[in-house]
């Protein structure tokens, strides 16, 4: 595959500097000579890049004065009076995400808003591209599910750029701790505490917690797990802990098998979500044990997966479509009402009891 011409590469780099706010609208960009040195290319290449950006409405030339950042591209992308809401999620087509998006889409269409959808696959580079696209399309509001929310995110300046432009945004499912932004999500600490307390009440003390380390939900769910033990003055076995991140989820079956083979193996699992719980049930069955007779399993989200197998999962209900509707209505009010108080919505966790747990009759 042929590489892009140099002037296109430089054009995209300059556009990125404009979109992330390093070159403000109305400000003068460096001279051709300075840009030539900055990017280590010919003056002709710089001239071509600037010409392209001027044609696209990102720059304007003033004879004898220099080249300035223009907002013409914003005006040109707003040819109709219809307002557009950007939606960025980690994933689109699987698990609980179609229900969330359906809720958003239903509410936006009722109010005559257009939807601009993008996903990051929980990758910060993809998130960067999504945010640049949203700024380029001059959206009126943004609903965003943070990418790798437990880690320091390199794209936080784009959110400040949204704020600077007066574009309201709200986080769903998690938030960036560095940003003081409203969020619409489950109380994940309390949710995990409820799941763990349920197992403790059934007599389980050797509980394996499987949680995700690169998303804030994972950290919060770990807090809830620890809080449940603390409230009954018990301690958990650290050797039963399993953690994973987006890139290493494929190693989970091996980690689950390792824990199941321990001499002091767990009698129960608290799983990060229903997808993980299904993996646990598979590994438990493969080991010759049964759920819930030998091992109890609980999880988060109450997705379609929770009732898709013979063993019906005890799980925390995730509002899914309702969350999507609430997020859409929140962003519409933030756009239309100056008096709207941009407050967070935190859902109370509801424990859905099914057949994946039973009393532990072992003596610890």
mmCIF file of C-alpha atoms in Angstrom:
data_model
loop_
_atom_site.group_PDB
_atom_site.id
_atom_site.type_symbol
_atom_site.label_atom_id
_atom_site.label_comp_id
_atom_site.label_asym_id
_atom_site.label_seq_id
_atom_site.Cartn_x
_atom_site.Cartn_y
_atom_site.Cartn_z
ATOM 1 C CA UNK A 1 0.000 0.000 0.000
ATOM 2 C CA UNK A 2 1.447 3.354 -1.086
ATOM 3 C CA UNK A 3 2.140 5.930 1.612
ATOM 4 C CA UNK A 4 0.306 9.261 1.603
ATOM 5 C CA UNK A 5 1.965 12.241 -0.123
ATOM 6 C CA UNK A 6 3.962 14.410 2.289
ATOM 7 C CA UNK A 7 1.696 17.419 1.865
ATOM 8 C CA UNK A 8 -1.321 15.314 2.967
ATOM 9 C CA UNK A 9 0.575 14.106 6.037
ATOM 10 C CA UNK A 10 1.462 17.701 6.978
ATOM 11 C CA UNK A 11 -2.080 18.852 6.218
ATOM 12 C CA UNK A 12 -3.469 16.272 8.655
ATOM 13 C CA UNK A 13 -0.949 17.239 11.343
ATOM 14 C CA UNK A 14 -1.873 20.915 11.022
ATOM 15 C CA UNK A 15 -5.580 20.057 11.071
ATOM 16 C CA UNK A 16 -5.030 18.083 14.280
ATOM 17 C CA UNK A 17 -3.323 21.093 15.893
ATOM 18 C CA UNK A 18 -6.333 23.228 14.968
ATOM 19 C CA UNK A 19 -8.912 20.721 16.214
ATOM 20 C CA UNK A 20 -7.226 20.093 19.557
ATOM 21 C CA UNK A 21 -6.898 23.831 20.203
ATOM 22 C CA UNK A 22 -3.141 24.299 19.906
ATOM 23 C CA UNK A 23 -3.868 26.751 17.084
ATOM 24 C CA UNK A 24 -6.928 28.773 18.150
ATOM 25 C CA UNK A 25 -9.510 30.151 15.749
ATOM 26 C CA UNK A 26 -8.414 33.612 14.654
ATOM 27 C CA UNK A 27 -4.796 33.045 15.635
ATOM 28 C CA UNK A 28 -1.900 33.366 13.209
ATOM 29 C CA UNK A 29 -0.090 30.131 12.421
ATOM 30 C CA UNK A 30 3.732 30.004 12.085
ATOM 31 C CA UNK A 31 5.253 31.167 8.806
ATOM 32 C CA UNK A 32 5.978 28.795 5.921
ATOM 33 C CA UNK A 33 9.675 28.936 6.794
ATOM 34 C CA UNK A 34 8.982 28.031 10.438
ATOM 35 C CA UNK A 35 6.663 25.191 9.452
ATOM 36 C CA UNK A 36 9.228 23.919 6.954
ATOM 37 C CA UNK A 37 11.770 23.625 9.772
ATOM 38 C CA UNK A 38 9.213 22.216 12.252
ATOM 39 C CA UNK A 39 8.155 19.363 9.969
ATOM 40 C CA UNK A 40 11.451 18.968 8.105
ATOM 41 C CA UNK A 41 9.877 19.182 4.635
ATOM 42 C CA UNK A 42 10.193 21.529 1.649
ATOM 43 C CA UNK A 43 8.528 24.911 1.483
ATOM 44 C CA UNK A 44 6.552 23.663 -1.517
ATOM 45 C CA UNK A 45 5.080 20.857 0.617
ATOM 46 C CA UNK A 46 4.061 23.353 3.328
ATOM 47 C CA UNK A 47 2.476 25.607 0.704
ATOM 48 C CA UNK A 48 0.440 22.709 -0.710
ATOM 49 C CA UNK A 49 -0.743 21.711 2.790
ATOM 50 C CA UNK A 50 -1.802 25.261 3.645
ATOM 51 C CA UNK A 51 -3.573 25.622 0.311
ATOM 52 C CA UNK A 52 -5.583 22.426 0.968
ATOM 53 C CA UNK A 53 -6.540 23.581 4.468
ATOM 54 C CA UNK A 54 -7.568 26.991 3.140
ATOM 55 C CA UNK A 55 -9.793 25.299 0.556
ATOM 56 C CA UNK A 56 -11.337 23.153 3.317
ATOM 57 C CA UNK A 57 -12.093 26.217 5.478
ATOM 58 C CA UNK A 58 -9.511 25.625 8.228
ATOM 59 C CA UNK A 59 -7.179 28.482 7.274
ATOM 60 C CA UNK A 60 -7.446 31.863 5.576
ATOM 61 C CA UNK A 61 -4.654 33.851 3.988
ATOM 62 C CA UNK A 62 -4.358 37.605 4.468
ATOM 63 C CA UNK A 63 -2.156 39.298 1.901
ATOM 64 C CA UNK A 64 0.927 40.824 3.512
ATOM 65 C CA UNK A 65 -0.100 39.651 6.978
ATOM 66 C CA UNK A 66 0.065 35.855 7.119
ATOM 67 C CA UNK A 67 -2.165 32.811 7.477
ATOM 68 C CA UNK A 68 -4.826 32.562 10.175
ATOM 69 C CA UNK A 69 -7.014 29.790 11.623
ATOM 70 C CA UNK A 70 -10.540 30.040 10.222
ATOM 71 C CA UNK A 71 -13.863 28.677 11.471
ATOM 72 C CA UNK A 72 -15.298 28.478 7.958
ATOM 73 C CA UNK A 73 -15.192 24.678 8.090
ATOM 74 C CA UNK A 74 -17.582 24.796 11.066
ATOM 75 C CA UNK A 75 -20.034 26.981 9.204
ATOM 76 C CA UNK A 76 -19.904 24.794 6.115
ATOM 77 C CA UNK A 77 -20.665 21.645 8.096
ATOM 78 C CA UNK A 78 -23.785 23.279 9.569
ATOM 79 C CA UNK A 79 -25.692 23.632 6.310
ATOM 80 C CA UNK A 80 -28.992 22.656 7.925
ATOM 81 C CA UNK A 81 -30.640 23.827 11.115
ATOM 82 C CA UNK A 82 -30.746 20.263 12.477
ATOM 83 C CA UNK A 83 -28.584 19.821 15.536
ATOM 84 C CA UNK A 84 -26.192 16.888 15.766
ATOM 85 C CA UNK A 85 -25.252 14.896 18.850
ATOM 86 C CA UNK A 86 -21.999 12.948 18.787
ATOM 87 C CA UNK A 87 -21.940 9.567 20.513
ATOM 88 C CA UNK A 88 -18.642 7.821 21.229
ATOM 89 C CA UNK A 89 -18.745 4.366 22.838
ATOM 90 C CA UNK A 90 -16.033 1.784 23.382
ATOM 91 C CA UNK A 91 -17.927 -0.818 21.350
ATOM 92 C CA UNK A 92 -20.979 -0.748 19.064
ATOM 93 C CA UNK A 93 -22.211 -4.115 17.930
ATOM 94 C CA UNK A 94 -22.004 -6.473 20.878
ATOM 95 C CA UNK A 95 -23.056 -7.078 24.465
ATOM 96 C CA UNK A 96 -25.127 -4.240 26.057
ATOM 97 C CA UNK A 97 -24.092 -1.494 23.624
ATOM 98 C CA UNK A 98 -26.816 -1.917 20.956
ATOM 99 C CA UNK A 99 -29.471 -1.397 23.661
ATOM 100 C CA UNK A 100 -27.760 1.771 24.940
ATOM 101 C CA UNK A 101 -27.440 3.180 21.424
ATOM 102 C CA UNK A 102 -31.050 2.280 20.621
ATOM 103 C CA UNK A 103 -32.204 4.288 23.649
ATOM 104 C CA UNK A 104 -30.100 7.288 22.599
ATOM 105 C CA UNK A 105 -31.261 7.099 18.989
ATOM 106 C CA UNK A 106 -34.958 6.819 19.889
ATOM 107 C CA UNK A 107 -34.917 9.927 22.069
ATOM 108 C CA UNK A 108 -32.808 12.018 19.689
ATOM 109 C CA UNK A 109 -35.024 11.203 16.703
ATOM 110 C CA UNK A 110 -38.157 12.177 18.679
ATOM 111 C CA UNK A 111 -36.670 15.632 19.240
ATOM 112 C CA UNK A 112 -35.377 16.045 15.671
ATOM 113 C CA UNK A 113 -31.682 15.639 16.473
ATOM 114 C CA UNK A 114 -29.213 13.841 14.222
ATOM 115 C CA UNK A 115 -26.844 11.201 15.603
ATOM 116 C CA UNK A 116 -23.147 10.941 14.732
ATOM 117 C CA UNK A 117 -21.825 7.617 16.016
ATOM 118 C CA UNK A 118 -18.276 6.379 16.575
ATOM 119 C CA UNK A 119 -16.533 3.641 18.574
ATOM 120 C CA UNK A 120 -13.016 3.365 19.988
ATOM 121 C CA UNK A 121 -12.616 -0.381 20.650
ATOM 122 C CA UNK A 122 -11.262 0.902 23.988
ATOM 123 C CA UNK A 123 -8.184 2.261 22.207
ATOM 124 C CA UNK A 124 -6.955 5.814 22.936
ATOM 125 C CA UNK A 125 -5.721 6.420 19.382
ATOM 126 C CA UNK A 126 -9.160 5.513 18.051
ATOM 127 C CA UNK A 127 -10.692 7.836 20.654
ATOM 128 C CA UNK A 128 -8.440 10.657 19.465
ATOM 129 C CA UNK A 129 -9.615 10.157 15.885
ATOM 130 C CA UNK A 130 -13.239 10.044 17.036
ATOM 131 C CA UNK A 131 -12.881 13.295 18.989
ATOM 132 C CA UNK A 132 -11.171 15.036 16.067
ATOM 133 C CA UNK A 133 -13.987 13.929 13.789
ATOM 134 C CA UNK A 134 -16.612 15.213 16.242
ATOM 135 C CA UNK A 135 -14.897 18.615 16.442
ATOM 136 C CA UNK A 136 -14.498 18.749 12.680
ATOM 137 C CA UNK A 137 -18.224 18.039 12.192
ATOM 138 C CA UNK A 138 -19.043 20.780 14.711
ATOM 139 C CA UNK A 139 -21.403 18.713 16.858
ATOM 140 C CA UNK A 140 -23.794 20.446 19.262
ATOM 141 C CA UNK A 141 -23.326 17.996 22.143
ATOM 142 C CA UNK A 142 -21.431 14.805 23.003
ATOM 143 C CA UNK A 143 -22.338 11.592 24.828
ATOM 144 C CA UNK A 144 -19.138 9.661 25.487
ATOM 145 C CA UNK A 145 -18.140 6.408 27.102
ATOM 146 C CA UNK A 146 -14.562 6.987 28.262
ATOM 147 C CA UNK A 147 -11.761 4.887 26.807
ATOM 148 C CA UNK A 148 -9.450 3.119 29.286
ATOM 149 C CA UNK A 149 -10.986 5.278 32.011
ATOM 150 C CA UNK A 150 -8.754 3.929 34.806
ATOM 151 C CA UNK A 151 -5.599 5.180 33.091
ATOM 152 C CA UNK A 152 -4.270 8.680 32.456
ATOM 153 C CA UNK A 153 -5.829 9.586 29.120
ATOM 154 C CA UNK A 154 -3.762 11.503 26.531
ATOM 155 C CA UNK A 155 -6.897 12.980 24.921
ATOM 156 C CA UNK A 156 -8.211 15.079 27.822
ATOM 157 C CA UNK A 157 -7.343 18.314 25.992
ATOM 158 C CA UNK A 158 -10.031 17.519 23.405
ATOM 159 C CA UNK A 159 -12.673 17.515 26.133
ATOM 160 C CA UNK A 160 -11.458 20.911 27.306
ATOM 161 C CA UNK A 161 -11.686 22.025 23.679
ATOM 162 C CA UNK A 162 -15.352 20.977 23.689
ATOM 163 C CA UNK A 163 -15.865 22.991 26.853
ATOM 164 C CA UNK A 164 -14.116 26.004 25.336
ATOM 165 C CA UNK A 165 -16.454 25.865 22.350
ATOM 166 C CA UNK A 166 -19.517 25.632 24.588
ATOM 167 C CA UNK A 167 -20.300 22.050 23.519
ATOM 168 C CA UNK A 168 -21.898 20.195 26.461
ATOM 169 C CA UNK A 169 -20.818 16.613 27.049
ATOM 170 C CA UNK A 170 -21.757 13.843 29.448
ATOM 171 C CA UNK A 171 -19.988 10.564 30.251
ATOM 172 C CA UNK A 172 -21.784 7.228 30.385
ATOM 173 C CA UNK A 173 -20.834 4.055 32.320
ATOM 174 C CA UNK A 174 -17.643 5.666 33.671
ATOM 175 C CA UNK A 175 -15.783 8.982 33.776
ATOM 176 C CA UNK A 176 -12.300 10.444 33.619
ATOM 177 C CA UNK A 177 -11.236 11.220 37.173
ATOM 178 C CA UNK A 178 -9.177 14.183 35.925
ATOM 179 C CA UNK A 179 -12.260 15.899 34.451
ATOM 180 C CA UNK A 180 -14.988 17.373 36.601
ATOM 181 C CA UNK A 181 -17.693 16.266 34.168
ATOM 182 C CA UNK A 182 -21.239 14.958 34.741
ATOM 183 C CA UNK A 183 -21.748 11.216 34.326
ATOM 184 C CA UNK A 184 -24.631 8.779 33.878
ATOM 185 C CA UNK A 185 -23.737 5.380 35.281
ATOM 186 C CA UNK A 186 -24.361 2.573 37.715
ATOM 187 C CA UNK A 187 -23.097 2.846 41.294
ATOM 188 C CA UNK A 188 -20.443 0.201 40.613
ATOM 189 C CA UNK A 189 -19.047 0.167 44.150
ATOM 190 C CA UNK A 190 -22.436 -0.611 45.671
ATOM 191 C CA UNK A 191 -23.225 -3.070 42.871
ATOM 192 C CA UNK A 192 -20.126 -5.155 43.564
ATOM 193 C CA UNK A 193 -20.694 -4.895 47.307
ATOM 194 C CA UNK A 194 -24.204 -6.337 46.851
ATOM 195 C CA UNK A 195 -22.920 -9.252 44.753
ATOM 196 C CA UNK A 196 -20.129 -10.061 47.217
ATOM 197 C CA UNK A 197 -22.387 -9.690 50.263
ATOM 198 C CA UNK A 198 -24.863 -12.109 48.672
ATOM 199 C CA UNK A 199 -22.117 -14.738 48.394
ATOM 200 C CA UNK A 200 -20.849 -14.067 51.919
ATOM 201 C CA UNK A 201 -24.385 -14.524 53.262
ATOM 202 C CA UNK A 202 -24.483 -17.911 51.507
ATOM 203 C CA UNK A 203 -21.369 -18.918 53.473
ATOM 204 C CA UNK A 204 -18.750 -18.334 50.790
ATOM 205 C CA UNK A 205 -15.499 -16.777 51.995
ATOM 206 C CA UNK A 206 -13.053 -18.080 49.377
ATOM 207 C CA UNK A 207 -14.328 -15.846 46.603
ATOM 208 C CA UNK A 208 -12.417 -15.138 43.393
ATOM 209 C CA UNK A 209 -12.820 -11.599 42.096
ATOM 210 C CA UNK A 210 -12.244 -11.146 38.341
ATOM 211 C CA UNK A 211 -11.943 -7.476 37.439
ATOM 212 C CA UNK A 212 -10.652 -5.198 34.690
ATOM 213 C CA UNK A 213 -7.711 -2.909 35.405
ATOM 214 C CA UNK A 214 -7.880 -0.364 32.575
ATOM 215 C CA UNK A 215 -11.502 0.759 33.039
ATOM 216 C CA UNK A 216 -12.803 2.692 36.036
ATOM 217 C CA UNK A 217 -15.696 0.226 36.469
ATOM 218 C CA UNK A 218 -13.123 -2.439 37.339
ATOM 219 C CA UNK A 219 -11.528 -0.311 40.054
ATOM 220 C CA UNK A 220 -14.926 0.618 41.487
ATOM 221 C CA UNK A 221 -16.081 -2.987 41.499
ATOM 222 C CA UNK A 222 -12.922 -3.988 43.340
ATOM 223 C CA UNK A 223 -13.700 -1.344 45.983
ATOM 224 C CA UNK A 224 -17.164 -2.827 46.445
ATOM 225 C CA UNK A 225 -15.719 -6.328 46.787
ATOM 226 C CA UNK A 226 -13.324 -5.173 49.517
ATOM 227 C CA UNK A 227 -16.048 -3.155 51.271
ATOM 228 C CA UNK A 228 -18.316 -6.210 51.541
ATOM 229 C CA UNK A 229 -15.565 -8.206 53.285
ATOM 230 C CA UNK A 230 -14.754 -5.262 55.536
ATOM 231 C CA UNK A 231 -18.354 -4.952 56.711
ATOM 232 C CA UNK A 232 -18.340 -8.525 58.035
ATOM 233 C CA UNK A 233 -14.790 -8.228 59.421
ATOM 234 C CA UNK A 234 -13.408 -10.884 57.122
ATOM 235 C CA UNK A 235 -10.399 -10.903 54.829
ATOM 236 C CA UNK A 236 -10.154 -12.196 51.255
ATOM 237 C CA UNK A 237 -7.434 -14.361 49.757
ATOM 238 C CA UNK A 238 -5.296 -12.256 47.411
ATOM 239 C CA UNK A 239 -4.150 -15.359 45.515
ATOM 240 C CA UNK A 240 -7.725 -15.763 44.253
ATOM 241 C CA UNK A 241 -7.691 -12.366 42.517
ATOM 242 C CA UNK A 242 -7.709 -12.311 38.690
ATOM 243 C CA UNK A 243 -7.175 -9.086 36.753
ATOM 244 C CA UNK A 244 -7.087 -8.377 33.030
ATOM 245 C CA UNK A 245 -7.082 -5.487 30.583
ATOM 246 C CA UNK A 246 -8.469 -4.952 27.080
ATOM 247 C CA UNK A 247 -5.410 -6.327 25.324
ATOM 248 C CA UNK A 248 -5.040 -9.466 27.478
ATOM 249 C CA UNK A 249 -8.612 -10.715 27.852
ATOM 250 C CA UNK A 250 -7.628 -13.764 25.786
ATOM 251 C CA UNK A 251 -5.481 -15.016 28.681
ATOM 252 C CA UNK A 252 -8.449 -15.258 31.069
ATOM 253 C CA UNK A 253 -9.278 -18.976 30.498
ATOM 254 C CA UNK A 254 -5.716 -19.896 31.523
ATOM 255 C CA UNK A 255 -5.932 -17.674 34.626
ATOM 256 C CA UNK A 256 -9.309 -19.144 35.640
ATOM 257 C CA UNK A 257 -7.960 -22.690 35.215
ATOM 258 C CA UNK A 258 -4.960 -21.790 37.407
ATOM 259 C CA UNK A 259 -7.195 -20.568 40.245
ATOM 260 C CA UNK A 260 -9.473 -23.604 39.974
ATOM 261 C CA UNK A 261 -6.444 -25.887 40.446
ATOM 262 C CA UNK A 262 -5.288 -24.197 43.655
ATOM 263 C CA UNK A 263 -5.363 -26.339 46.800
ATOM 264 C CA UNK A 264 -7.452 -23.623 48.465
ATOM 265 C CA UNK A 265 -9.581 -23.057 45.359
ATOM 266 C CA UNK A 266 -12.558 -20.663 45.396
ATOM 267 C CA UNK A 267 -16.122 -21.706 46.074
ATOM 268 C CA UNK A 268 -17.499 -18.632 44.282
ATOM 269 C CA UNK A 269 -16.667 -16.030 41.640
ATOM 270 C CA UNK A 270 -17.618 -12.351 41.358
ATOM 271 C CA UNK A 271 -17.219 -11.546 37.649
ATOM 272 C CA UNK A 272 -16.569 -8.189 35.981
ATOM 273 C CA UNK A 273 -19.531 -8.768 33.651
ATOM 274 C CA UNK A 274 -21.745 -11.467 32.149
ATOM 275 C CA UNK A 275 -19.282 -12.139 29.314
ATOM 276 C CA UNK A 276 -16.639 -13.079 31.880
ATOM 277 C CA UNK A 277 -19.156 -15.104 33.916
ATOM 278 C CA UNK A 278 -19.922 -17.273 30.873
ATOM 279 C CA UNK A 279 -16.172 -17.960 30.503
ATOM 280 C CA UNK A 280 -16.022 -18.944 34.190
ATOM 281 C CA UNK A 281 -18.941 -21.366 33.844
ATOM 282 C CA UNK A 282 -17.227 -22.984 30.838
ATOM 283 C CA UNK A 283 -13.931 -23.427 32.727
ATOM 284 C CA UNK A 284 -15.679 -24.734 35.865
ATOM 285 C CA UNK A 285 -17.587 -27.299 33.762
ATOM 286 C CA UNK A 286 -14.384 -28.316 31.974
ATOM 287 C CA UNK A 287 -12.708 -28.890 35.353
ATOM 288 C CA UNK A 288 -15.352 -31.460 36.264
ATOM 289 C CA UNK A 289 -17.195 -29.264 38.742
ATOM 290 C CA UNK A 290 -20.706 -27.823 38.543
ATOM 291 C CA UNK A 291 -22.304 -24.399 38.904
ATOM 292 C CA UNK A 292 -23.868 -23.778 41.406
ATOM 293 C CA UNK A 293 -23.485 -27.133 43.213
ATOM 294 C CA UNK A 294 -19.699 -26.787 43.623
ATOM 295 C CA UNK A 295 -19.045 -23.170 42.660
ATOM 296 C CA UNK A 296 -21.355 -20.133 42.681
ATOM 297 C CA UNK A 297 -21.037 -17.392 40.060
ATOM 298 C CA UNK A 298 -22.361 -13.801 40.081
ATOM 299 C CA UNK A 299 -21.789 -10.939 37.666
ATOM 300 C CA UNK A 300 -22.700 -7.470 36.442
ATOM 301 C CA UNK A 301 -25.006 -6.117 33.686
ATOM 302 C CA UNK A 302 -27.934 -8.588 33.445
ATOM 303 C CA UNK A 303 -27.378 -8.826 29.696
ATOM 304 C CA UNK A 304 -28.995 -11.297 27.304
ATOM 305 C CA UNK A 305 -26.083 -13.617 28.139
ATOM 306 C CA UNK A 306 -27.316 -13.934 31.721
ATOM 307 C CA UNK A 307 -30.214 -16.149 30.581
ATOM 308 C CA UNK A 308 -28.680 -17.583 27.390
ATOM 309 C CA UNK A 309 -27.361 -20.809 28.940
ATOM 310 C CA UNK A 310 -28.821 -23.585 31.085
ATOM 311 C CA UNK A 311 -27.383 -21.865 34.150
ATOM 312 C CA UNK A 312 -29.168 -18.545 34.638
ATOM 313 C CA UNK A 313 -26.873 -15.914 36.113
ATOM 314 C CA UNK A 314 -27.429 -13.918 39.270
ATOM 315 C CA UNK A 315 -26.436 -10.465 38.040
ATOM 316 C CA UNK A 316 -26.723 -6.747 38.739
ATOM 317 C CA UNK A 317 -29.229 -5.140 36.386
ATOM 318 C CA UNK A 318 -27.804 -2.526 34.003
ATOM 319 C CA UNK A 319 -30.443 -0.034 32.764
ATOM 320 C CA UNK A 320 -29.042 -0.194 29.192
ATOM 321 C CA UNK A 321 -31.761 1.333 26.998
ATOM 322 C CA UNK A 322 -32.964 3.579 29.832
ATOM 323 C CA UNK A 323 -29.414 4.853 30.297
ATOM 324 C CA UNK A 324 -29.347 5.705 26.586
ATOM 325 C CA UNK A 325 -32.649 7.571 26.854
ATOM 326 C CA UNK A 326 -31.528 9.439 29.957
ATOM 327 C CA UNK A 327 -28.246 10.425 28.291
ATOM 328 C CA UNK A 328 -30.050 11.710 25.186
ATOM 329 C CA UNK A 329 -32.533 13.747 27.229
ATOM 330 C CA UNK A 330 -29.721 15.089 29.420
ATOM 331 C CA UNK A 331 -27.730 16.379 26.434
ATOM 332 C CA UNK A 332 -30.836 17.879 24.768
ATOM 333 C CA UNK A 333 -31.671 19.810 27.930
ATOM 334 C CA UNK A 334 -28.054 20.965 28.267
ATOM 335 C CA UNK A 335 -28.282 22.409 24.744
ATOM 336 C CA UNK A 336 -31.773 23.887 24.925
ATOM 337 C CA UNK A 337 -32.102 25.134 28.515
ATOM 338 C CA UNK A 338 -29.728 27.707 29.981
ATOM 339 C CA UNK A 339 -31.158 26.935 33.416
ATOM 340 C CA UNK A 340 -30.444 23.200 33.155
ATOM 341 C CA UNK A 341 -28.316 21.952 36.043
ATOM 342 C CA UNK A 342 -25.759 19.610 34.530
ATOM 343 C CA UNK A 343 -25.858 17.004 37.290
ATOM 344 C CA UNK A 344 -24.852 13.365 37.247
ATOM 345 C CA UNK A 345 -27.343 10.486 37.234
ATOM 346 C CA UNK A 346 -26.212 7.508 39.332
ATOM 347 C CA UNK A 347 -28.392 4.378 39.239
ATOM 348 C CA UNK A 348 -29.118 2.299 42.332
ATOM 349 C CA UNK A 349 -27.987 -1.290 41.653
ATOM 350 C CA UNK A 350 -30.671 -3.989 41.556
ATOM 351 C CA UNK A 351 -29.648 -7.581 42.239
ATOM 352 C CA UNK A 352 -31.417 -10.073 39.946
ATOM 353 C CA UNK A 353 -31.404 -13.477 41.651
ATOM 354 C CA UNK A 354 -31.247 -16.570 39.482
ATOM 355 C CA UNK A 355 -29.851 -20.101 39.691
ATOM 356 C CA UNK A 356 -26.070 -19.577 39.547
ATOM 357 C CA UNK A 357 -25.564 -19.438 43.322
ATOM 358 C CA UNK A 358 -26.117 -21.856 46.170
ATOM 359 C CA UNK A 359 -25.216 -22.180 49.841
ATOM 360 C CA UNK A 360 -21.639 -23.182 50.639
ATOM 361 C CA UNK A 361 -21.678 -26.246 52.860
ATOM 362 C CA UNK A 362 -17.870 -26.567 53.047
ATOM 363 C CA UNK A 363 -16.097 -25.739 56.293
ATOM 364 C CA UNK A 364 -13.413 -23.115 55.602
#
